[in-house]
């Protein structure tokens, strides 16, 4: 019990605590502990501080430790206590201070200081683990809170994984659970023998044997403990007397902090500030939420950073929100805190908004305007960057240079004009001659543009009508395209008294527009030329490669269908072609080819190859001999076009023997019975690719019912797809059951071309069938 007596406003403490009052006074913890002593004893504020100091001295504790122990030892008010003579004037009681705990290593003193920064029970567990790890070998700390139904609830933890915390979040009143035992009895539990403890108790962990030793201590809180702290170790062994004494003292310190956490934050901000802090992450701009930290005499010494926006976090010297909980002086604000103190204090005292600055930034490059509004017991402070005048002028100059424009101002009352340097450059005038009057500006335009420009200036000066006029000027022998934009500032009667605007050089933009128009015109002309060429090539192709009017054809005992589908995309006609004729000796010639390229040249080369092939084979050339001579034709003929691929086959009906050769072309497809396969390709290279080509022949005997397909690559190729995929698709389509009737090539084409929006290449197909029965 302390007694009211005359003491100085600053109590005299022992030397080892000379700075403790000043340190503790920076936190409202001292205010709460002092208020508790005043309520219990009825003494003055100064006497309460003196009492706390004397208790700290007697217990060999710091003042902060004594404050936490005092707050943790308060007994909640009850109706019985109100009439109890032992109850103090505040209707509550205070338990005697715990026994003296020596702290030669300073663990408890540092723990008491660090508890000031703790804002949640989980942070409290982390703080406790940090201080006990090196001294006691602690690996985890867990805080349990008593539930009204008798069980316990996980309130905070550190060093435990999510699986463990999820499993033990709420626990019913089970027997053999150490934290429940400590809450029931008020005595610690020391689990130091894993083998014996596993038989007698329900251990925490997954698996429980992870923690070979643990200590469970009740956190004193009035008449009964409401929380239990567990310290878990992966190593075994007993807790010695010093370790047990240290853990009891640490639990006593935590009691006061847990009490204040239950009542709200340490520095006592209202509920409104807590609600605002939750939404600061989503706020734009650099905004901070501050709470004042007062000394015992009420003087504001610093501000606690309660919440910051992401932009303010960067401004204070880090990313994210690590500043939350720090003092403003511990951060790195862009404005010295001392410069803000008078304004912030005035806002707290009067609720009048504060605006200060701009305060000079680093190296004078930029400054900040600081604004503050009171919210509850705290301040919402915003930081707005303001560039220095020199930097603003440089940015304006950069904008004018990059935009190729300049600003101008005309005072119609004083007849003064002011131009930026860029206006002279845009107009091609000498800056030494000075700016021109507004009415003289149209005289710079070419004669064709002056009337419109002059009328726009007159309307601006007489009616205040905004001006936006394109015009041309002649400078250095070239015509440049400019644009003038201006508006008038009028007096109370609506009479223009000032004009400001800008002049911009649009020559590059206008030149690009004219070039685009010219390009579009050239494209249209070229489009017409290409359309005419396509029409000519189409007519030429139709004349040189006529489709049979009646199908199927009957050649050398075979039934033959022909299909030719021109490309649908592009303006050019392709060079795909075919030939299916019966020769004078009774044999049949079948050819499918593809000339590289499109257009008239490709059609002309296709005609050369088609008629030359027929002539050479008719006069006795073998398939390989014909291909060799065609290769020479493409290499040396001046009017020949590029390269070509080809399949050339000659059918002998008396033996049903097909002799064929190829020049870089896909192989024929044979369907026999229910099986489909591609013929093995003999050697052969692209026509027109080399002076000494090599070609080989292959032979195939056809049987009644056989079906043979010769085709160009347009049937099997698709953009972005390997040709092997198209060849498999063709084999599947040819092998599908279908009626063998005239016109049966149409279902095959429909299957192969399904899904194509438009054909990108010509398609040419010869469908050769051997009738059933003798030839």
XYZ file of C-alpha atoms in Angstrom:
775
model
C 0.000 0.000 0.000
C 1.385 3.416 -0.867
C 0.529 6.532 1.096
C -0.238 10.030 -0.109
C 2.799 12.131 0.598
C 4.604 15.046 -0.896
C 6.963 13.870 -3.651
C 8.623 15.557 -6.583
C 6.995 15.305 -10.017
C 9.952 13.197 -11.207
C 10.671 10.460 -8.638
C 14.237 9.753 -7.682
C 15.271 6.191 -8.580
C 18.351 4.136 -7.946
C 21.224 4.622 -10.404
C 20.512 1.372 -12.198
C 17.054 2.667 -13.048
C 17.955 6.272 -13.751
C 16.728 6.026 -17.374
C 13.935 3.573 -16.711
C 11.261 6.186 -15.988
C 11.973 8.072 -19.186
C 11.942 4.850 -21.222
C 8.759 3.527 -19.626
C 7.027 6.905 -19.889
C 7.210 6.659 -23.684
C 4.599 3.944 -23.511
C 1.102 4.035 -22.110
C 1.969 0.877 -20.138
C 3.188 3.133 -17.350
C -0.062 5.103 -17.548
C -2.147 1.935 -17.128
C -0.068 0.612 -14.252
C -0.086 4.027 -12.561
C -3.860 4.240 -13.000
C -4.281 0.785 -11.450
C -2.269 1.803 -8.360
C -4.269 5.056 -8.046
C -7.581 3.167 -8.293
C -6.563 0.589 -5.713
C -5.040 2.964 -3.142
C -6.511 6.410 -3.803
C -3.051 7.984 -3.978
C -1.951 10.730 -6.376
C -0.376 10.168 -9.790
C 3.078 11.127 -8.554
C 2.744 8.839 -5.542
C 1.685 5.962 -7.830
C 4.823 6.445 -9.933
C 6.920 6.496 -6.772
C 5.242 3.295 -5.550
C 5.967 1.516 -8.842
C 9.566 2.675 -8.712
C 10.022 1.433 -5.133
C 8.506 -1.944 -6.008
C 10.830 -2.238 -9.015
C 13.813 -1.425 -6.838
C 12.821 -3.907 -4.157
C 12.287 -6.675 -6.721
C 15.463 -5.863 -8.676
C 13.334 -5.284 -11.766
C 13.102 -2.602 -14.415
C 10.135 -0.267 -14.221
C 8.636 -1.841 -17.338
C 8.796 -5.290 -15.735
C 7.118 -3.930 -12.623
C 4.358 -2.355 -14.730
C 3.625 -5.660 -16.484
C 3.591 -7.558 -13.179
C 1.313 -4.948 -11.601
C -1.152 -5.144 -14.509
C -1.055 -8.955 -14.512
C -1.817 -9.162 -10.809
C -5.068 -7.181 -10.909
C -8.162 -9.015 -9.651
C -11.262 -8.341 -11.761
C -14.130 -6.600 -10.045
C -16.856 -8.808 -8.582
C -20.009 -7.955 -6.593
C -18.468 -9.645 -3.534
C -15.297 -7.635 -3.764
C -17.180 -4.335 -3.739
C -18.093 -4.838 -0.074
C -14.902 -6.526 0.938
C -12.822 -4.396 3.286
C -9.768 -5.717 1.559
C -10.965 -4.226 -1.691
C -9.392 -0.962 -2.655
C -11.201 2.206 -3.543
C -11.548 1.045 -7.112
C -13.573 -1.976 -6.125
C -10.799 -4.397 -7.042
C -7.785 -5.898 -5.288
C -4.179 -6.538 -6.085
C -2.240 -9.617 -5.221
C 1.139 -9.182 -3.549
C 4.031 -8.886 -5.953
C 5.706 -12.230 -6.761
C 9.001 -13.191 -5.157
C 12.142 -11.446 -6.261
C 13.712 -12.983 -9.428
C 17.349 -12.257 -10.094
C 18.038 -11.447 -13.764
C 21.820 -11.190 -14.148
C 21.645 -11.910 -17.914
C 19.016 -9.207 -18.522
C 16.608 -11.598 -20.266
C 13.580 -10.377 -18.332
C 14.504 -6.716 -18.766
C 14.788 -7.120 -22.537
C 11.597 -9.177 -22.626
C 9.723 -6.455 -20.753
C 10.902 -3.825 -23.249
C 10.053 -5.949 -26.294
C 6.566 -6.707 -24.982
C 5.828 -3.032 -25.648
C 5.876 -3.773 -29.382
C 3.678 -6.864 -29.214
C 0.204 -6.353 -30.698
C -1.235 -9.883 -30.838
C -1.043 -13.055 -28.762
C 0.815 -14.740 -31.630
C 3.414 -11.967 -31.589
C 3.685 -12.429 -27.820
C 4.489 -16.133 -28.331
C 7.137 -15.216 -30.903
C 8.653 -12.609 -28.592
C 8.811 -15.111 -25.735
C 10.426 -17.765 -27.966
C 13.028 -15.297 -29.170
C 14.179 -14.537 -25.625
C 14.039 -18.118 -24.303
C 15.620 -19.881 -27.262
C 19.258 -19.177 -26.439
C 18.887 -19.266 -22.630
C 16.779 -22.423 -22.255
C 17.049 -24.106 -25.674
C 13.343 -23.505 -26.360
C 12.120 -24.619 -29.804
C 8.451 -23.597 -29.639
C 6.071 -21.564 -27.494
C 2.328 -22.030 -27.302
C -0.281 -19.926 -25.477
C -3.624 -21.470 -24.467
C -6.670 -19.518 -23.284
C -9.385 -20.911 -21.029
C -12.776 -21.493 -22.673
C -16.035 -20.885 -20.752
C -17.024 -24.548 -21.295
C -13.877 -25.746 -19.538
C -11.619 -26.548 -22.486
C -8.763 -24.513 -23.911
C -8.269 -22.606 -27.116
C -5.024 -21.952 -29.024
C -4.438 -18.204 -28.579
C -0.904 -17.821 -29.937
C 2.042 -19.923 -31.023
C 5.553 -19.765 -32.449
C 7.749 -22.549 -33.803
C 4.825 -24.885 -34.601
C 3.780 -25.936 -38.100
C 0.260 -25.490 -39.433
C -0.630 -29.180 -39.062
C -0.077 -29.082 -35.320
C -1.887 -25.794 -34.765
C -4.873 -26.915 -36.836
C -5.178 -30.135 -34.828
C -4.927 -28.464 -31.431
C -6.812 -25.210 -32.109
C -9.586 -26.062 -29.652
C -9.406 -28.845 -27.094
C -12.205 -30.079 -24.799
C -11.542 -30.616 -21.065
C -9.538 -33.818 -21.528
C -7.752 -35.499 -18.661
C -3.968 -35.581 -18.639
C -3.530 -32.426 -20.733
C -0.821 -30.298 -19.108
C -2.182 -26.811 -19.966
C -5.566 -27.743 -18.481
C -3.879 -29.014 -15.329
C -2.032 -25.712 -14.872
C -5.272 -23.752 -15.255
C -7.092 -25.976 -12.741
C -4.373 -26.042 -10.103
C -2.553 -22.772 -10.754
C 0.754 -24.662 -10.573
C 3.336 -25.305 -13.303
C 3.801 -28.722 -14.911
C 7.326 -29.846 -15.817
C 7.335 -32.676 -18.393
C 10.945 -33.895 -18.401
C 10.621 -37.669 -18.826
C 9.244 -38.506 -22.277
C 8.715 -42.222 -21.640
C 6.811 -41.655 -18.411
C 4.926 -38.621 -19.687
C 3.652 -40.552 -22.745
C 2.025 -43.111 -20.418
C 0.438 -40.567 -18.060
C -0.355 -37.550 -20.235
C -1.763 -36.425 -23.560
C 1.226 -34.789 -25.265
C 1.180 -31.998 -27.799
C 2.773 -32.579 -31.210
C 2.559 -34.540 -34.453
C 3.942 -37.010 -33.550
C 3.900 -36.174 -29.821
C 7.460 -37.449 -29.340
C 8.853 -34.460 -31.273
C 9.003 -32.507 -28.010
C 11.111 -34.478 -25.567
C 10.613 -31.988 -22.724
C 8.209 -29.123 -22.049
C 7.167 -26.723 -19.323
C 3.602 -25.495 -18.782
C 3.000 -22.433 -16.611
C -0.195 -20.654 -15.597
C -0.300 -16.974 -16.439
C -1.436 -15.212 -13.234
C -4.531 -13.083 -13.738
C -6.380 -12.179 -10.566
C -7.907 -15.022 -8.597
C -7.557 -17.696 -11.302
C -5.305 -18.092 -14.290
C -7.033 -17.587 -17.621
C -4.102 -18.561 -19.839
C -1.303 -21.100 -19.900
C 2.085 -20.764 -21.590
C 3.922 -23.841 -22.842
C 7.651 -23.888 -23.640
C 8.588 -26.930 -25.752
C 12.054 -28.363 -26.420
C 13.201 -31.010 -28.884
C 15.980 -31.954 -26.452
C 15.266 -33.844 -23.261
C 16.446 -33.236 -19.738
C 15.154 -31.434 -16.649
C 14.506 -27.741 -16.180
C 16.968 -26.597 -13.522
C 16.112 -24.236 -10.643
C 17.339 -21.148 -12.529
C 15.381 -22.149 -15.622
C 12.200 -22.698 -13.613
C 12.587 -19.361 -11.850
C 13.142 -17.607 -15.189
C 10.057 -19.235 -16.754
C 7.861 -18.267 -13.762
C 9.044 -14.669 -14.033
C 8.499 -14.604 -17.808
C 4.936 -15.888 -17.311
C 4.335 -13.081 -14.789
C 5.534 -10.484 -17.310
C 3.263 -11.976 -19.965
C 0.284 -11.713 -17.624
C 0.230 -7.927 -17.812
C 0.693 -7.874 -21.575
C -2.008 -10.491 -22.142
C -4.384 -8.420 -20.037
C -3.754 -5.312 -22.170
C -4.062 -7.350 -25.359
C -7.462 -8.502 -24.202
C -8.485 -4.900 -23.524
C -6.994 -3.459 -26.714
C -3.640 -2.238 -27.963
C -0.958 -1.108 -25.563
C -1.308 2.581 -26.281
C -5.081 2.620 -25.918
C -6.379 3.709 -29.323
C -10.122 3.598 -29.774
C -12.112 1.116 -31.791
C -12.381 3.588 -34.664
C -8.609 3.559 -35.179
C -8.490 -0.235 -35.181
C -11.220 -0.340 -37.832
C -9.393 2.188 -39.997
C -6.121 0.270 -39.753
C -7.741 -2.747 -41.401
C -8.517 -0.837 -44.609
C -5.265 1.084 -44.973
C -3.816 -1.564 -47.253
C -6.395 -0.642 -49.901
C -6.053 3.148 -49.658
C -4.270 5.099 -52.419
C -1.505 7.600 -51.776
C 0.974 7.879 -48.924
C -1.121 7.879 -45.722
C -0.179 6.867 -42.176
C -2.179 6.329 -39.009
C -0.307 7.609 -35.941
C -0.986 7.454 -32.212
C 0.737 9.799 -29.774
C 3.156 8.441 -27.189
C 3.132 10.634 -24.068
C 5.453 10.936 -21.111
C 4.211 10.637 -17.530
C 3.656 14.402 -17.541
C 1.484 14.234 -20.680
C 4.093 15.588 -23.107
C 4.047 13.989 -26.590
C 7.485 12.576 -27.224
C 6.816 10.494 -30.337
C 4.109 8.818 -32.422
C 3.457 5.122 -32.906
C 2.910 4.008 -36.536
C -0.340 2.032 -36.366
C -1.082 1.549 -40.073
C 0.414 2.585 -43.387
C -0.655 2.404 -47.010
C 1.703 0.574 -49.416
C 2.933 3.870 -50.857
C 3.593 5.252 -47.372
C 5.503 2.064 -46.503
C 7.913 2.779 -49.351
C 8.104 6.423 -48.308
C 9.082 5.511 -44.751
C 11.960 3.397 -45.963
C 10.794 -0.198 -46.589
C 8.321 -2.321 -48.507
C 5.186 -3.860 -47.023
C 4.217 -2.815 -43.502
C 7.200 -3.572 -41.264
C 6.920 -0.045 -39.809
C 3.649 -0.883 -38.072
C 4.313 -0.699 -34.344
C 7.486 1.362 -34.687
C 7.914 4.911 -33.543
C 7.954 7.605 -36.179
C 11.524 8.499 -35.198
C 12.543 4.878 -35.830
C 11.340 5.125 -39.440
C 12.829 7.301 -42.156
C 10.132 9.859 -43.012
C 10.986 12.293 -45.820
C 10.364 15.221 -43.456
C 12.260 15.588 -40.136
C 9.791 14.672 -37.378
C 10.708 17.702 -35.279
C 9.419 19.971 -38.048
C 5.970 18.374 -37.767
C 5.599 18.251 -33.982
C 3.954 21.691 -33.395
C 1.386 21.196 -36.165
C 0.519 17.642 -35.180
C 0.191 18.627 -31.514
C -2.111 21.501 -32.456
C -4.358 19.134 -34.431
C -4.544 16.698 -31.523
C -5.437 19.473 -29.086
C -7.911 21.420 -31.235
C -9.126 18.933 -33.920
C -8.252 21.585 -36.528
C -6.716 20.110 -39.716
C -3.027 20.769 -40.236
C -1.250 21.491 -43.510
C 2.471 22.041 -43.491
C 5.147 22.582 -46.112
C 6.263 22.078 -48.668
C 9.204 20.830 -46.675
C 12.486 20.535 -48.551
C 13.362 17.034 -49.760
C 16.749 15.504 -50.290
C 19.165 17.632 -52.339
C 16.372 20.126 -52.898
C 14.981 18.020 -55.762
C 11.527 17.610 -54.297
C 9.578 18.402 -51.180
C 6.496 17.181 -49.352
C 3.284 18.762 -48.141
C 2.068 17.097 -44.943
C -1.606 17.114 -43.963
C -3.070 15.777 -40.708
C -6.611 15.158 -39.437
C -7.534 13.957 -35.959
C -9.319 10.611 -35.741
C -10.225 9.479 -32.248
C -7.072 9.644 -30.163
C -4.814 9.473 -33.211
C -3.900 11.254 -36.428
C -4.346 10.405 -40.101
C -1.319 11.934 -41.828
C -0.825 12.169 -45.596
C 2.414 12.904 -47.451
C 2.139 14.588 -50.870
C 5.195 14.963 -53.047
C 5.750 18.438 -54.494
C 8.474 18.916 -57.072
C 10.857 21.819 -56.805
C 10.288 24.755 -59.236
C 13.476 23.977 -61.150
C 12.374 20.388 -61.700
C 8.897 21.500 -62.777
C 10.414 23.877 -65.317
C 12.635 21.133 -66.665
C 9.690 18.773 -67.011
C 7.675 21.445 -68.828
C 10.597 21.995 -71.204
C 10.859 18.246 -71.815
C 7.128 17.998 -72.574
C 7.367 20.851 -75.076
C 10.398 19.342 -76.766
C 8.960 15.830 -76.987
C 5.557 17.099 -78.148
C 7.175 19.622 -80.527
C 4.999 22.388 -79.115
C 5.375 25.623 -77.172
C 3.112 27.706 -74.935
C 2.173 31.342 -75.455
C 0.364 33.997 -73.410
C -1.063 37.362 -74.522
C -2.233 40.008 -72.043
C -4.920 41.978 -73.918
C -4.948 44.783 -71.337
C -1.235 45.571 -71.221
C -0.587 44.284 -74.768
C 2.257 42.161 -73.429
C 3.066 38.769 -74.924
C 5.115 35.926 -73.469
C 6.281 32.904 -75.451
C 8.304 29.866 -74.512
C 11.462 29.287 -76.543
C 9.822 26.332 -78.270
C 7.203 28.602 -79.901
C 9.940 30.445 -81.795
C 11.395 27.107 -82.903
C 8.011 25.806 -84.082
C 7.224 28.994 -86.035
C 10.764 29.291 -87.399
C 11.306 32.764 -85.884
C 14.321 34.309 -84.207
C 13.823 34.568 -80.399
C 15.702 37.873 -80.460
C 12.789 39.469 -82.365
C 10.440 38.741 -79.471
C 6.871 37.416 -79.545
C 4.276 38.618 -82.060
C 0.859 40.070 -81.210
C -1.953 37.572 -81.502
C -3.556 39.409 -84.437
C -0.280 39.110 -86.397
C -0.091 35.326 -86.053
C -2.254 34.575 -89.156
C 0.210 36.539 -91.345
C 2.689 33.666 -90.889
C 0.359 31.196 -92.641
C 0.446 30.462 -96.363
C -2.076 32.585 -98.311
C -4.588 29.725 -98.616
C -4.849 29.329 -94.818
C -4.877 32.996 -93.741
C -8.639 33.763 -94.079
C -9.725 30.864 -91.847
C -6.982 31.615 -89.300
C -7.879 35.327 -89.191
C -11.586 34.645 -88.642
C -10.774 32.256 -85.776
C -8.542 34.873 -84.074
C -11.239 37.564 -84.460
C -13.867 35.284 -82.879
C -11.487 34.564 -79.993
C -10.804 38.252 -79.289
C -14.361 39.511 -79.726
C -16.484 36.639 -78.388
C -14.024 34.607 -76.342
C -14.620 31.597 -78.582
C -11.877 28.914 -78.214
C -9.501 28.562 -81.139
C -8.211 25.317 -82.659
C -6.898 25.879 -86.188
C -4.531 23.878 -88.426
C -2.409 26.021 -90.735
C 0.707 25.838 -92.885
C 3.820 27.969 -92.932
C 6.701 28.100 -95.393
C 10.064 27.861 -93.693
C 13.512 27.196 -95.205
C 11.947 26.402 -98.558
C 9.622 23.732 -97.154
C 5.980 23.756 -96.085
C 5.342 22.779 -92.470
C 1.996 21.808 -90.947
C 1.179 23.505 -87.625
C -1.716 23.716 -85.209
C -2.731 26.628 -82.954
C -4.928 26.102 -79.865
C -5.935 28.949 -77.551
C -8.618 30.078 -75.122
C -9.555 33.418 -73.590
C -9.746 34.456 -69.943
C -12.591 36.954 -69.502
C -13.453 39.538 -66.880
C -16.734 39.763 -64.968
C -18.456 41.247 -68.040
C -17.298 38.441 -70.327
C -14.717 40.579 -72.135
C -11.493 38.705 -73.013
C -8.556 40.123 -71.035
C -5.987 37.385 -71.559
C -5.312 34.584 -74.037
C -3.183 31.535 -73.432
C -2.548 28.556 -75.671
C 0.064 26.603 -77.575
C 1.427 26.098 -81.074
C 2.378 22.590 -82.209
C 4.344 21.301 -85.188
C 2.413 18.452 -86.842
C 4.612 18.157 -89.924
C 5.867 14.672 -89.112
C 2.350 13.461 -88.307
C 0.909 15.037 -91.447
C 3.704 13.569 -93.574
C 2.951 10.147 -92.130
C -0.750 10.598 -92.926
C 0.024 11.609 -96.527
C 2.409 8.662 -96.867
C -0.304 6.370 -95.560
C -2.820 7.717 -98.064
C -0.310 7.253 -100.875
C 0.416 3.728 -99.659
C -3.294 2.900 -99.584
C -3.657 4.245 -103.113
C -0.743 2.110 -104.295
C -2.227 -0.932 -102.566
C -5.540 -0.413 -104.340
C -3.747 -0.118 -107.684
C -1.722 -3.246 -106.983
C -4.867 -5.035 -105.871
C -6.496 -4.235 -109.188
C -3.435 -5.451 -111.088
C -3.405 -8.695 -109.106
C -7.108 -9.249 -109.689
C -6.620 -8.757 -113.407
C -3.662 -11.146 -113.374
C -5.671 -13.723 -111.465
C -8.503 -13.494 -113.943
C -6.074 -13.880 -116.868
C -4.268 -16.786 -115.220
C -7.568 -18.436 -114.415
C -8.753 -18.230 -118.001
C -5.369 -19.478 -119.238
C -5.419 -22.347 -116.755
C -8.933 -23.340 -117.765
C -7.904 -23.338 -121.397
C -4.751 -25.397 -120.799
C -6.147 -27.717 -118.129
C -9.785 -28.411 -118.962
C -11.710 -30.726 -116.686
C -13.492 -33.604 -118.416
C -17.117 -32.755 -119.030
C -18.186 -36.345 -118.483
C -16.901 -38.433 -115.622
C -15.746 -41.041 -114.940
C -13.209 -41.521 -117.728
C -12.498 -45.013 -119.062
C -8.813 -45.342 -119.961
C -7.063 -48.667 -120.777
C -9.692 -50.633 -118.879
C -9.568 -48.355 -115.828
C -12.214 -46.064 -114.432
C -10.777 -42.621 -113.605
C -12.258 -39.616 -111.815
C -10.550 -36.215 -111.791
C -10.949 -33.380 -109.276
C -9.338 -29.950 -109.381
C -10.149 -27.327 -106.700
C -8.402 -23.944 -106.985
C -7.187 -22.081 -103.894
C -9.720 -19.789 -102.234
C -7.289 -17.386 -100.481
C -5.027 -14.897 -102.217
C -5.242 -13.371 -105.646
C -2.942 -15.764 -107.519
C -3.725 -18.930 -109.452
C -1.643 -21.951 -108.524
C 0.428 -24.304 -110.654
C -1.144 -27.680 -109.780
C -1.961 -29.818 -112.832
C -2.851 -33.331 -113.988
C -2.881 -35.456 -117.120
C -4.885 -38.641 -117.699
C -4.795 -39.901 -121.311
C -4.779 -43.160 -123.229
C -1.723 -43.475 -125.492
C -1.754 -44.851 -129.049
C -0.255 -48.179 -127.927
C -3.180 -48.860 -125.586
C -1.374 -47.888 -122.379
C -2.519 -45.050 -120.131
C -0.517 -42.089 -118.853
C -1.304 -40.611 -115.426
C 0.503 -37.498 -114.147
C -0.041 -35.198 -111.177
C 2.318 -32.230 -110.698
C 2.783 -29.009 -108.770
C 4.750 -26.014 -110.033
C 6.234 -23.797 -107.315
C 4.672 -20.342 -107.116
C 1.480 -18.773 -108.403
C 0.262 -16.563 -111.194
C 0.737 -16.399 -114.933
C 4.335 -17.625 -114.825
C 3.345 -20.732 -112.848
C 0.502 -21.456 -115.284
C 2.854 -21.096 -118.266
C 5.388 -23.499 -116.717
C 2.576 -25.936 -115.912
C 1.514 -25.894 -119.590
C 5.078 -26.605 -120.732
C 5.441 -29.556 -118.388
C 2.023 -30.996 -119.180
C 2.375 -31.038 -122.958
C 6.078 -31.965 -122.927
C 5.442 -34.935 -120.644
C 2.695 -36.284 -122.871
C 4.843 -35.887 -125.967
C 7.929 -37.576 -124.531
C 6.063 -40.579 -123.105
C 4.095 -40.974 -126.355
C 7.359 -41.156 -128.298
C 8.824 -43.891 -126.146
C 10.492 -42.191 -123.179
C 10.429 -44.110 -119.933
C 9.108 -42.387 -116.788
C 12.643 -41.739 -115.499
C 13.852 -40.557 -118.895
C 10.939 -38.133 -119.150
C 11.671 -36.744 -115.671
C 15.352 -36.236 -116.538
C 14.492 -34.244 -119.677
C 11.862 -32.195 -117.816
C 14.509 -31.304 -115.200
C 16.792 -30.044 -118.000
C 13.890 -27.981 -119.402
C 13.317 -26.199 -116.104
C 17.029 -25.508 -115.633
C 17.783 -24.025 -119.051
C 14.565 -22.686 -120.544
C 14.468 -18.886 -120.152
C 10.687 -18.807 -119.852
C 10.488 -21.697 -117.365
C 9.403 -20.908 -113.783
C 11.324 -22.242 -110.777
C 10.919 -25.830 -109.606
C 8.210 -28.468 -109.681
C 7.209 -31.825 -108.185
C 5.579 -34.660 -110.107
C 4.331 -38.258 -110.070
C 4.395 -39.924 -113.510
C 2.845 -43.383 -114.040
C 2.278 -45.562 -117.117
C -0.260 -48.374 -116.937
C 0.018 -51.556 -119.119
C -3.466 -53.133 -119.191
C -2.427 -56.520 -120.544
C -0.412 -57.210 -117.386
C -2.191 -54.781 -115.046
C 1.308 -53.396 -114.436
C 1.869 -49.850 -113.270
C 5.370 -48.416 -113.824
C 5.923 -45.104 -112.054
C 8.527 -42.577 -110.927
C 8.409 -39.440 -108.838
C 10.249 -36.125 -108.464
C 9.906 -34.912 -104.863
C 6.165 -35.661 -104.730
C 4.007 -37.474 -102.124
C 3.556 -41.215 -102.960
C 0.357 -42.706 -104.456
C -2.143 -44.299 -102.062
C -3.342 -47.849 -102.813
C -6.497 -49.367 -101.336
C -6.791 -53.115 -101.781
C -9.587 -54.960 -100.074
C -9.935 -53.449 -96.646
C -6.282 -52.360 -96.403
C -4.820 -48.977 -97.295
C -1.103 -48.266 -97.813
C 1.202 -45.833 -99.540
C 3.424 -47.214 -102.303
C 7.121 -47.253 -101.510
C 8.669 -44.206 -103.170
C 11.541 -44.784 -105.572
C 14.418 -42.311 -105.526
C 13.709 -38.970 -107.112
C 14.411 -35.317 -106.511
C 12.723 -31.992 -107.138
C 12.630 -30.919 -110.793
C 14.792 -27.891 -111.487
C 16.853 -28.273 -108.303
C 20.053 -29.866 -109.653
C 21.832 -30.325 -112.997
C 22.500 -34.058 -112.446
C 19.380 -35.521 -110.859
C 18.779 -39.185 -110.088
C 15.452 -40.901 -110.669
C 14.373 -44.540 -110.208
C 11.313 -46.480 -111.337
C 8.976 -48.644 -109.307
C 6.458 -51.231 -110.427
C 3.110 -52.263 -109.002
C 0.688 -54.884 -110.281
C -2.904 -53.876 -109.784
C -5.706 -56.282 -109.001
C -9.436 -56.122 -109.639
C -11.112 -53.869 -107.086
C -7.938 -51.851 -106.439
C -8.193 -48.084 -105.953
C -5.187 -45.808 -106.559
C -5.041 -42.094 -105.608
C -2.604 -39.597 -107.129
C -2.807 -36.124 -105.531
C -1.021 -32.847 -104.920
C 0.111 -31.626 -101.505
C -2.832 -29.230 -101.186
C -4.964 -32.245 -100.228
C -2.863 -33.242 -97.223
C -1.129 -30.057 -96.019
C -2.531 -27.632 -93.440
C -0.829 -24.606 -91.845
C 1.075 -25.452 -88.654
C 0.676 -29.224 -89.173
C 3.217 -31.848 -90.200
C 2.527 -33.496 -93.568
C 2.597 -36.918 -91.863
C -0.589 -35.962 -90.032
C -2.292 -35.131 -93.333
C -1.111 -38.393 -94.910
C -2.608 -40.384 -92.020
C -5.856 -38.440 -92.385
C -5.987 -39.284 -96.117
C -5.381 -42.989 -95.454
C -8.201 -43.053 -92.883
C -10.595 -41.235 -95.225
C -9.784 -43.561 -98.148
C -10.193 -46.641 -95.966
C -13.629 -45.629 -94.714
C -16.496 -47.704 -96.170
C -18.403 -45.952 -98.968
C -20.449 -46.805 -102.009
C -18.364 -47.436 -105.128
C -20.407 -45.376 -107.575
C -19.534 -42.544 -109.971
C -18.866 -39.359 -108.055
C -17.537 -41.244 -105.035
C -14.530 -38.885 -104.945
C -16.719 -36.135 -103.447
C -17.073 -37.703 -99.954
C -13.295 -38.123 -99.771
C -12.705 -34.464 -100.629
C -15.341 -33.333 -98.147
C -13.668 -35.327 -95.371
C -10.173 -34.085 -96.188
C -11.131 -30.415 -96.513
C -13.492 -30.311 -93.522
C -12.759 -27.521 -91.045
C -10.781 -25.319 -93.441
C -12.254 -21.823 -93.618
C -10.648 -21.345 -97.026
C -8.209 -23.360 -99.094
C -4.732 -21.853 -99.158
C -3.474 -24.074 -102.004
C -4.781 -25.828 -105.105
C -5.997 -29.416 -104.770
C -5.666 -31.899 -107.623
C -6.671 -35.620 -107.367
C -6.763 -38.595 -109.780
C -8.957 -41.429 -108.492
C -8.022 -44.597 -110.463
C -10.045 -47.783 -110.009
C -9.539 -51.297 -111.432
C -12.955 -52.832 -112.210
C -13.779 -56.277 -110.850
C -13.414 -59.119 -113.359
C -11.079 -59.574 -116.294
C -9.620 -56.528 -118.076
